[in-house]
Short mmCIF file of C-alpha atoms in Angstrom, two decimals:
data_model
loop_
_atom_site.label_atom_id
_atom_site.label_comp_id
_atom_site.label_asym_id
_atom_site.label_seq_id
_atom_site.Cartn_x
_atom_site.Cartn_y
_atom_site.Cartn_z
CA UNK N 98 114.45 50.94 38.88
CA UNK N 99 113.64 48.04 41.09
CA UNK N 100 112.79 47.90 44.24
CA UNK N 101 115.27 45.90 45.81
CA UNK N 102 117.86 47.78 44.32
CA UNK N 103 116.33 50.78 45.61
CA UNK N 104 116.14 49.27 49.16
CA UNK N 105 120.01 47.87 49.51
CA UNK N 106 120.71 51.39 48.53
CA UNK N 107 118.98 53.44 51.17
CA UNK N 108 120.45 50.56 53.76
CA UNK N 109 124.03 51.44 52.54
CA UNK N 110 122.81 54.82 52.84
CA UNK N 111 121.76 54.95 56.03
CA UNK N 112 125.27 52.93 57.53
CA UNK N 113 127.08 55.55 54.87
CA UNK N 114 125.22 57.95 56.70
CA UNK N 115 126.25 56.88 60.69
CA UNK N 116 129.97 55.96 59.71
CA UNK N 117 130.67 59.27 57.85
CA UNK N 118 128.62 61.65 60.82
CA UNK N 119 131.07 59.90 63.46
CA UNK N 120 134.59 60.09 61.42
CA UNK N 121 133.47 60.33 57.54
CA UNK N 122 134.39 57.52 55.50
CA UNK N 123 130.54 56.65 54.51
CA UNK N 124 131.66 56.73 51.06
CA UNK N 125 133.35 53.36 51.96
CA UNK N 126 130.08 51.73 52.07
CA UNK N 127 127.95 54.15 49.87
CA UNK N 128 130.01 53.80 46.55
CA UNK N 129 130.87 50.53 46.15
CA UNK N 130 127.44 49.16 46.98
CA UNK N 131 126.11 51.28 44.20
CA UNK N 132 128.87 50.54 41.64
CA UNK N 133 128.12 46.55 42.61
CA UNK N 134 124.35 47.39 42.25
CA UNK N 135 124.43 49.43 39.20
CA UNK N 136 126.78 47.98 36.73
CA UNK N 137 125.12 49.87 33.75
CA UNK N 138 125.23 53.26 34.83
CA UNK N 139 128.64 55.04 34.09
CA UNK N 140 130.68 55.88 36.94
CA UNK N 141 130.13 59.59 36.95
CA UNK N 142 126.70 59.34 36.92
CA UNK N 143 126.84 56.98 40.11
CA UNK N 144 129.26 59.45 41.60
CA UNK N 145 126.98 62.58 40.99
CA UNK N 146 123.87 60.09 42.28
CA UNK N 147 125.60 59.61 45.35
CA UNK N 148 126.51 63.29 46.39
CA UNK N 149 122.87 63.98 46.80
CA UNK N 150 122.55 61.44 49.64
CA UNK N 151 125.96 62.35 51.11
CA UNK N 152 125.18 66.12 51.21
CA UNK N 153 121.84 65.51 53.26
CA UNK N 154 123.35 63.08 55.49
CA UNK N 155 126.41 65.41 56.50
CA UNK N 156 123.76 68.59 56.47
CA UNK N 157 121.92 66.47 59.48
CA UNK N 158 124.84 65.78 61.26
CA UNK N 159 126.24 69.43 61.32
CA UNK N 160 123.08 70.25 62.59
CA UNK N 161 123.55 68.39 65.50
CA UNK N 162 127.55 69.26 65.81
CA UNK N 163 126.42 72.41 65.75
CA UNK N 164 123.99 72.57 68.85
CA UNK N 165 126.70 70.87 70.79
CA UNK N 166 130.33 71.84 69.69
CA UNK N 167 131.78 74.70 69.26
CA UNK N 168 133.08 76.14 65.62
CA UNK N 169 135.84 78.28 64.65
CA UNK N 170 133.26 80.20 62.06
CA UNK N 171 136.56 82.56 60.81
CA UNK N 172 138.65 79.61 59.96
CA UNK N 173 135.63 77.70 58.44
CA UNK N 174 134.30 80.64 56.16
CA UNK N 175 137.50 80.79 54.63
CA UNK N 176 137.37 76.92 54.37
CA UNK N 177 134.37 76.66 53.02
CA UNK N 178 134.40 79.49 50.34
CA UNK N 179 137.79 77.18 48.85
CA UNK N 180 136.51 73.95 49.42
CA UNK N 181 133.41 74.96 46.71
CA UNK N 182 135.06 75.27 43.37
CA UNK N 183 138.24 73.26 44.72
CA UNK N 184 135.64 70.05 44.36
CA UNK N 185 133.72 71.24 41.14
CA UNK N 186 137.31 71.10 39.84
CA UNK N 187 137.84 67.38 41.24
CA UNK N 188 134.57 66.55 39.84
CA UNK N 189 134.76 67.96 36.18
CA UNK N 190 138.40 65.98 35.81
CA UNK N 191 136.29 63.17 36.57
CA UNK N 192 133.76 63.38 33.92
CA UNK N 193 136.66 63.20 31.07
CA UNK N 194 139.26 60.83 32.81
CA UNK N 195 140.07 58.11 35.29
CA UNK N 196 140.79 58.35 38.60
CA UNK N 197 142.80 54.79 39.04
CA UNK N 198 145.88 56.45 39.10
CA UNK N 199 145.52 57.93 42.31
CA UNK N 200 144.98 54.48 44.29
CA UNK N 201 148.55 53.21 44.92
CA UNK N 202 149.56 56.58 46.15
CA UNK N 203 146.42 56.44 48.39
CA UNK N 204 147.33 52.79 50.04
CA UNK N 205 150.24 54.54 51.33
CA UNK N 206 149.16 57.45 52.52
CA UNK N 207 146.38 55.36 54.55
CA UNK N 208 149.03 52.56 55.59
CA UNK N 209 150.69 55.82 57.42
CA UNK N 210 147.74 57.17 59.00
CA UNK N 211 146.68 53.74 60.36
CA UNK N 212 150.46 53.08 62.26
CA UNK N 213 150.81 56.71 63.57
CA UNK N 214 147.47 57.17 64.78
CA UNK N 215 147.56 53.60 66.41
CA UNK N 216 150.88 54.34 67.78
CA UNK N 217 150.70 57.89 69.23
CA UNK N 218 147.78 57.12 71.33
CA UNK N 219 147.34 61.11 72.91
CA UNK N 220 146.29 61.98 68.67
CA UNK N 221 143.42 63.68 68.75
CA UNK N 222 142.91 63.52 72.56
CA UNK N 223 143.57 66.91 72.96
CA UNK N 224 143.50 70.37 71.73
CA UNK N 225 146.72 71.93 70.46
CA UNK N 226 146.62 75.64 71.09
CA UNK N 227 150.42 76.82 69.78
CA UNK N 228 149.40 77.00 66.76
CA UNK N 229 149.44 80.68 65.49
CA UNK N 230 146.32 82.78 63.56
CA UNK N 231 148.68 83.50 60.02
CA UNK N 232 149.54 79.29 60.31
CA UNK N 233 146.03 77.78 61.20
CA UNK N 234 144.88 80.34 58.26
CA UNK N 235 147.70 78.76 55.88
CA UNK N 236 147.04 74.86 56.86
CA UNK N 237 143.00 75.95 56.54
CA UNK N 238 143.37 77.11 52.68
CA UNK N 239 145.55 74.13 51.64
CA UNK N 240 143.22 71.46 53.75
CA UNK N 241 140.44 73.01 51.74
CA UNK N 242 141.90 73.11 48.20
CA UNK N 243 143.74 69.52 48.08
CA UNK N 244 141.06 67.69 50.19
CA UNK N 245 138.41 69.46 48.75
CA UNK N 246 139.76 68.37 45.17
CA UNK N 247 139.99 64.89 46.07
CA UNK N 248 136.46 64.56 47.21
CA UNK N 249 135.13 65.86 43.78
CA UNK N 250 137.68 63.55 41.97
CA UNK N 251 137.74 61.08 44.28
CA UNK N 252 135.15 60.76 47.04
CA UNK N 253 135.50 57.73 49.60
CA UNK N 254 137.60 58.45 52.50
CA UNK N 255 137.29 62.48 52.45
CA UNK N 256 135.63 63.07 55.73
CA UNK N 257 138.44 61.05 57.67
CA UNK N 258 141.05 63.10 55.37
CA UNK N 259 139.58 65.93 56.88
CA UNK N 260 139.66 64.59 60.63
CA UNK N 261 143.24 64.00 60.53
CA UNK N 262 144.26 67.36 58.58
CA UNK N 263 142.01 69.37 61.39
CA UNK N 264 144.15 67.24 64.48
CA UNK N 265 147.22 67.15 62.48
CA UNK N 266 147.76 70.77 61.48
CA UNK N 267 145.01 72.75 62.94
CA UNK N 268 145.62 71.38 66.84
CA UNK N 269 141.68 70.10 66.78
CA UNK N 270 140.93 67.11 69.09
CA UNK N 271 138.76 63.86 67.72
CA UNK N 272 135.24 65.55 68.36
CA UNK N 273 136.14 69.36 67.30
CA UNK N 274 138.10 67.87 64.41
CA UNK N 275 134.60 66.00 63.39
CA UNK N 276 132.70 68.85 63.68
CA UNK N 277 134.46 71.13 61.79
CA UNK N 278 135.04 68.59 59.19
CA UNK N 279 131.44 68.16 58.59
CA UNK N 280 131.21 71.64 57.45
CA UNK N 281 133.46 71.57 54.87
CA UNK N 282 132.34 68.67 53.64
CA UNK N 283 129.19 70.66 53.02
CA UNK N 284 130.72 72.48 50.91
CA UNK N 285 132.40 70.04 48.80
CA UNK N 286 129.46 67.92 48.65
CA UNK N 287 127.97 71.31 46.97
CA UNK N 288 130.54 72.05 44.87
CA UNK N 289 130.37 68.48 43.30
CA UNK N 290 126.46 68.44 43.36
CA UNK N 291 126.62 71.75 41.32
CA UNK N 292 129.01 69.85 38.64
CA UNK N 293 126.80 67.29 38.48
CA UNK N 294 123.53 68.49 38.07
CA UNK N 295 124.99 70.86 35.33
CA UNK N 296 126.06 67.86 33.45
CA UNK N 297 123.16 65.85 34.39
CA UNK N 298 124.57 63.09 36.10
CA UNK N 299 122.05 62.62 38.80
CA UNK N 300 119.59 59.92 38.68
CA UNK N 301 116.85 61.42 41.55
CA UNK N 302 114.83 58.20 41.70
CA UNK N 303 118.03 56.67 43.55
CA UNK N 304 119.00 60.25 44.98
CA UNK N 305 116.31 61.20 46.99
CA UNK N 306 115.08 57.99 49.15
CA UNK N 307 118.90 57.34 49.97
CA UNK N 308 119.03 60.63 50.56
CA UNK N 309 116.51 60.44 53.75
CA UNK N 310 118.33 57.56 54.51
CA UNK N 311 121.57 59.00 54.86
CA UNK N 312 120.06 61.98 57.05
CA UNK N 313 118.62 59.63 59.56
CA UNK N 314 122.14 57.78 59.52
CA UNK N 315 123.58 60.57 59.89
CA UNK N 316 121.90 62.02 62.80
CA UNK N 317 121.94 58.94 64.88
CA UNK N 318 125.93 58.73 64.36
CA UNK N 319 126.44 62.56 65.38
CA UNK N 320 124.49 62.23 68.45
CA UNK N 321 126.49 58.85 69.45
CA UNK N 322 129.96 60.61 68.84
CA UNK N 323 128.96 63.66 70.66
CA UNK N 324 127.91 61.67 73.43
CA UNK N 325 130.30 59.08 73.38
CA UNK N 326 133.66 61.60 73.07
CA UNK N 327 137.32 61.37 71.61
CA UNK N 328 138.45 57.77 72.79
CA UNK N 329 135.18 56.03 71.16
CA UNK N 330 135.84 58.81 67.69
CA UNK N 331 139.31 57.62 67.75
CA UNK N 332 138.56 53.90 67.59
CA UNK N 333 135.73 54.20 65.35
CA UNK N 334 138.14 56.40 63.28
CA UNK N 335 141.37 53.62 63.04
CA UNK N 336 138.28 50.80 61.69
CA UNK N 337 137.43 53.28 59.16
CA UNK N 338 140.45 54.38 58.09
CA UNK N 339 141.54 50.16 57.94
CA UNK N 340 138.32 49.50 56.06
CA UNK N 341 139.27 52.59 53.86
CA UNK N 342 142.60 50.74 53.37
CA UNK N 343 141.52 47.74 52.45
CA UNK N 344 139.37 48.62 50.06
CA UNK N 345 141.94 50.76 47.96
CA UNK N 346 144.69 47.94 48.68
CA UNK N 347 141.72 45.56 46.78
CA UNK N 348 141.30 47.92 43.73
CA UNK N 349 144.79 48.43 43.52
CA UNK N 350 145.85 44.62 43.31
CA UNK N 351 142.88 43.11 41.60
CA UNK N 352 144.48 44.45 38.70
CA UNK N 353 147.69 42.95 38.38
#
C-alpha cells in the first residue's frame, strides 16, 4: 500500500475520529475518503477496513465520557446486548446487496432533523424526566435494533442517529445523549467487526495506523464536548448533520 495513501487515511481518521467523539458522524469523512482513495477494493471490504478504526476511536472517547458523565448502565446493557447482532445483521445484507436504495429515504429523514433541531432551539438543552421505566425500556430496544441495523448496513451518520433518538425519545440532553450514544456504538462497531473479520474483509495494513489515529481524534473531541457543554454539541451537531445531508443529497442526484 503506499504511503501517501496510508497517510490521507489516518488524517481522515483522526478528523473521523474528533467529529464522531463530539456528535458521531465521523463516518462522513472516514468513508468517502477511503472509497475516493481506494477505488479497487470492493466496498465491503472498505466498509469492514473502516470499523476497525471507528471502534478504537469511539472506545477512547467512552473512556473519557465515562470519567465525566454519568450512564444509565440498565438502559445501556439492554442496548448494547441488541445493538450486537442487530449490526452483524446490517452488515451481512451488505456483503450480498446494495445499499443505494436507502439514500433518498435518508435525505429526508436528515432534511427533518436539520429544520426541527434548528427551529426548536431548547432540543437537547435539557433533560426530560416524564418519561416512564416500561417506555424508556421500549424506545431503548427499538433505538438499538433499527439504528444498530443501519450502522452495519449502512454506516455514516449512525452516531448522530443515535444523539437524536437518545434526546428525542429517551429525554437525554446534548452531552448525556453523546455519551450514551458512544456506548452503543461500541457495540455495533463490534457486531460489524465480528461480520467482517469472519468474512475477511479487513485489510489491517490500513486498519490499524488509522486506527491510532482515530483514538487520538477521538479523545481530543470527547474532552472538548465535555468541556465545552450542550450549546457548542448542539451546533457542532446541526454542521454534521448538514454535512451528513449533503453528502447523501450528492449520491442520490449524481445518478440521475
Amino acid at each position: 500500500m503506499d504511503v501517501g495513501i496510508i497517510i490521507l487515511l489516518c488524517i481522515g481518521a483522526f478528523a473521523a475520529g474528533f467529529v464522531d467523539a463530539i456528535v458521531g458522524g465521523g463516518g462522513l469523512i472516514q468513508t468517502p475518503l477511503a472509497l475516493i482513495l481506494l477505488p479497487g477494493l470492493p466496498v465491503a471490504t472498505v466498509i469492514g477496513s473502516l470499523k476497525i478504526p471507528s471502534f478504537s476511536g469511539t472506545l477512547f472517547a467512552a473512556k473519557q465520557y465515562l470519567q465525566q458523565v454519568r450512564m444509565d448502565w440498565k438502559l445501556l446493557s439492554v442496548m448494547m446486548l441488541l445493538a450486537v447482532p442487530s449490526a452483524f445483521a446490517g452488515s451481512t445484507l451488505l456483503t450480498v446487496v446494495q445499499n443505494d436504495f436507502m439514500k433518498p429515504l435518508l435525505l429526508v429523514v436528515l432534511s427533518f432533523m436539520v429544520v426541527y433541531t434548528y427551529a426548536k432551539k431548547n432540543f437537547g438543552q435539557h433533560k426530560d424526566k416524564s418519561h416512564s421505566t416500561a417506555r424508556q425500556l421500549l424506545y431503548a430496544i427499538l433505538i438499538s435494533l433499527t439504528v444498530g441495523f443501519y450502522d452495519g448496513f449502512i454506516g455514516p451518520g449512525t452516531g448522530s442517529f443515535f444523539v437524536v433518538a437518545f434526546i428525542a425519545l429517551l429525554g437525554f440532553d446534548f452531552l448525556h445523549a453523546s455519551a450514551n450514544a458512544k456506548m452503543v456504538n461500541l457495540a455495533t462497531n463490534f457486531g460489524s467487526i465480528c461480520l467482517f473479520i469472519s468474512k475477511g474483509k479487513v485489510i489491517w495494513s490500513i486498519a490499524i495506523p488509522m486506527a491510532a489515529c482515530n483514538a487520538v481524534g477521538g479523545f481530543i473531541g470527547a474532552k472538548l464536548a465535555i468541556a465545552k457543554g450542550n450549546k457548542f454539541i448542539r451546533l457542532f451537531f446541526l454542521l454534521v448533520i448538514v454535512g451528513t445531508l449533503v453528502r447523501f443529497a450528492y449520491d442520490v442526484f449524481k445518478r440521475r
